[in-house]
C-alpha positions as a LaTeX table, in Angstrom:
\begin{tabular}{lrrr}
\hline
Residue & $x$ (\AA) & $y$ (\AA) & $z$ (\AA) \\
\hline
Unk1 & $-109.54$ & $-93.77$ & $-92.35$ \\
Unk2 & $-108.73$ & $-92.44$ & $-95.82$ \\
Unk3 & $-111.64$ & $-89.98$ & $-95.90$ \\
Unk4 & $-109.86$ & $-87.68$ & $-93.45$ \\
Unk5 & $-106.93$ & $-87.24$ & $-95.84$ \\
Unk6 & $-108.93$ & $-86.97$ & $-99.07$ \\
Unk7 & $-108.40$ & $-83.19$ & $-99.06$ \\
Unk8 & $-104.67$ & $-83.84$ & $-99.58$ \\
Unk9 & $-105.47$ & $-85.98$ & $-102.66$ \\
Unk10 & $-107.62$ & $-83.18$ & $-104.06$ \\
Unk11 & $-104.85$ & $-80.63$ & $-103.48$ \\
Unk12 & $-102.34$ & $-82.89$ & $-105.22$ \\
Unk13 & $-104.72$ & $-83.33$ & $-108.15$ \\
Unk14 & $-105.09$ & $-79.57$ & $-108.47$ \\
Unk15 & $-101.28$ & $-79.23$ & $-108.34$ \\
Unk16 & $-100.96$ & $-81.82$ & $-111.11$ \\
Unk17 & $-103.67$ & $-80.22$ & $-113.24$ \\
Unk18 & $-102.16$ & $-76.77$ & $-112.86$ \\
Unk19 & $-98.73$ & $-78.06$ & $-113.86$ \\
Unk20 & $-100.13$ & $-79.96$ & $-116.85$ \\
Unk21 & $-102.02$ & $-76.88$ & $-118.01$ \\
Unk22 & $-98.70$ & $-75.07$ & $-118.42$ \\
Unk23 & $-97.26$ & $-77.71$ & $-120.75$ \\
Unk24 & $-97.48$ & $-77.08$ & $-124.48$ \\
Unk25 & $-99.47$ & $-79.77$ & $-126.22$ \\
Unk26 & $-101.66$ & $-80.70$ & $-123.26$ \\
Unk27 & $-105.11$ & $-79.39$ & $-122.46$ \\
Unk28 & $-106.65$ & $-79.45$ & $-119.00$ \\
Unk29 & $-109.90$ & $-77.86$ & $-117.90$ \\
Unk30 & $-108.90$ & $-76.67$ & $-114.43$ \\
Unk31 & $-112.52$ & $-76.04$ & $-113.51$ \\
Unk32 & $-113.20$ & $-79.76$ & $-113.92$ \\
Unk33 & $-110.72$ & $-80.99$ & $-111.29$ \\
Unk34 & $-112.84$ & $-81.03$ & $-108.13$ \\
Unk35 & $-111.64$ & $-84.46$ & $-106.95$ \\
Unk36 & $-108.50$ & $-86.56$ & $-107.05$ \\
Unk37 & $-108.95$ & $-87.42$ & $-110.74$ \\
Unk38 & $-107.31$ & $-85.38$ & $-113.49$ \\
Unk39 & $-108.26$ & $-85.85$ & $-117.13$ \\
Unk40 & $-106.23$ & $-84.19$ & $-119.85$ \\
Unk41 & $-106.05$ & $-84.22$ & $-123.62$ \\
Unk42 & $-102.87$ & $-84.64$ & $-125.62$ \\
Unk43 & $-101.92$ & $-82.85$ & $-128.84$ \\
Unk44 & $-101.54$ & $-84.46$ & $-132.21$ \\
Unk45 & $-97.75$ & $-84.92$ & $-132.05$ \\
Unk46 & $-98.02$ & $-87.46$ & $-129.20$ \\
Unk47 & $-100.71$ & $-90.05$ & $-128.58$ \\
Unk48 & $-102.26$ & $-90.72$ & $-125.22$ \\
Unk49 & $-101.21$ & $-94.35$ & $-125.55$ \\
Unk50 & $-97.54$ & $-93.54$ & $-126.22$ \\
Unk51 & $-97.44$ & $-90.91$ & $-123.46$ \\
Unk52 & $-98.91$ & $-93.35$ & $-120.92$ \\
Unk53 & $-96.50$ & $-96.08$ & $-122.04$ \\
Unk54 & $-93.44$ & $-93.83$ & $-121.72$ \\
Unk55 & $-94.61$ & $-92.43$ & $-118.38$ \\
Unk56 & $-95.12$ & $-95.97$ & $-117.07$ \\
Unk57 & $-91.64$ & $-96.89$ & $-118.21$ \\
Unk58 & $-90.34$ & $-93.94$ & $-116.19$ \\
Unk59 & $-92.37$ & $-94.78$ & $-113.08$ \\
Unk60 & $-95.41$ & $-92.53$ & $-113.57$ \\
Unk61 & $-98.60$ & $-94.56$ & $-113.87$ \\
Unk62 & $-101.66$ & $-93.21$ & $-115.66$ \\
Unk63 & $-104.32$ & $-94.66$ & $-117.95$ \\
Unk64 & $-105.73$ & $-93.83$ & $-121.36$ \\
Unk65 & $-109.38$ & $-93.03$ & $-120.82$ \\
Unk66 & $-110.03$ & $-92.66$ & $-124.55$ \\
Unk67 & $-107.97$ & $-91.95$ & $-127.66$ \\
Unk68 & $-106.22$ & $-88.65$ & $-127.02$ \\
Unk69 & $-107.23$ & $-88.49$ & $-123.36$ \\
Unk70 & $-105.34$ & $-89.49$ & $-120.22$ \\
Unk71 & $-106.58$ & $-90.08$ & $-116.68$ \\
Unk72 & $-104.36$ & $-89.59$ & $-113.63$ \\
Unk73 & $-105.46$ & $-90.24$ & $-110.06$ \\
Unk74 & $-103.85$ & $-89.01$ & $-106.86$ \\
Unk75 & $-104.20$ & $-91.18$ & $-103.77$ \\
Unk76 & $-102.64$ & $-92.26$ & $-100.50$ \\
Unk77 & $-98.89$ & $-92.54$ & $-100.89$ \\
Unk78 & $-98.67$ & $-89.76$ & $-103.48$ \\
Unk79 & $-97.34$ & $-86.46$ & $-102.16$ \\
Unk80 & $-96.44$ & $-83.06$ & $-103.63$ \\
Unk81 & $-92.90$ & $-84.22$ & $-104.44$ \\
Unk82 & $-94.34$ & $-87.13$ & $-106.42$ \\
Unk83 & $-96.54$ & $-84.71$ & $-108.36$ \\
Unk84 & $-93.53$ & $-82.55$ & $-109.16$ \\
Unk85 & $-91.59$ & $-85.61$ & $-110.36$ \\
Unk86 & $-94.53$ & $-86.73$ & $-112.50$ \\
Unk87 & $-94.70$ & $-83.27$ & $-114.08$ \\
Unk88 & $-90.96$ & $-83.41$ & $-114.76$ \\
Unk89 & $-91.35$ & $-86.77$ & $-116.53$ \\
Unk90 & $-94.37$ & $-85.64$ & $-118.55$ \\
Unk91 & $-92.64$ & $-82.37$ & $-119.50$ \\
Unk92 & $-89.70$ & $-84.37$ & $-120.86$ \\
Unk93 & $-92.04$ & $-86.36$ & $-123.09$ \\
Unk94 & $-94.19$ & $-83.61$ & $-124.56$ \\
\hline
\end{tabular}
């Protein structure tokens, strides 16, 4: 039943990636966001680990996929408003 709404997850991932690409200190390859997974690199002044920890503390859950790299996944229950809130939280931290 989730396959029918997967397009919404992909749209939310693109929305997240586009928003992240506009934040100083983060790097996102928009061409590499074809699914509901968004990978992005963080700048030297903040570590992926500290960014993920602070985001988690503020209700935005992501994972470190490697040192300096973060993985975010959109899924059922995440909507455009949630993406906007996540971007707001991340913007406040970088």
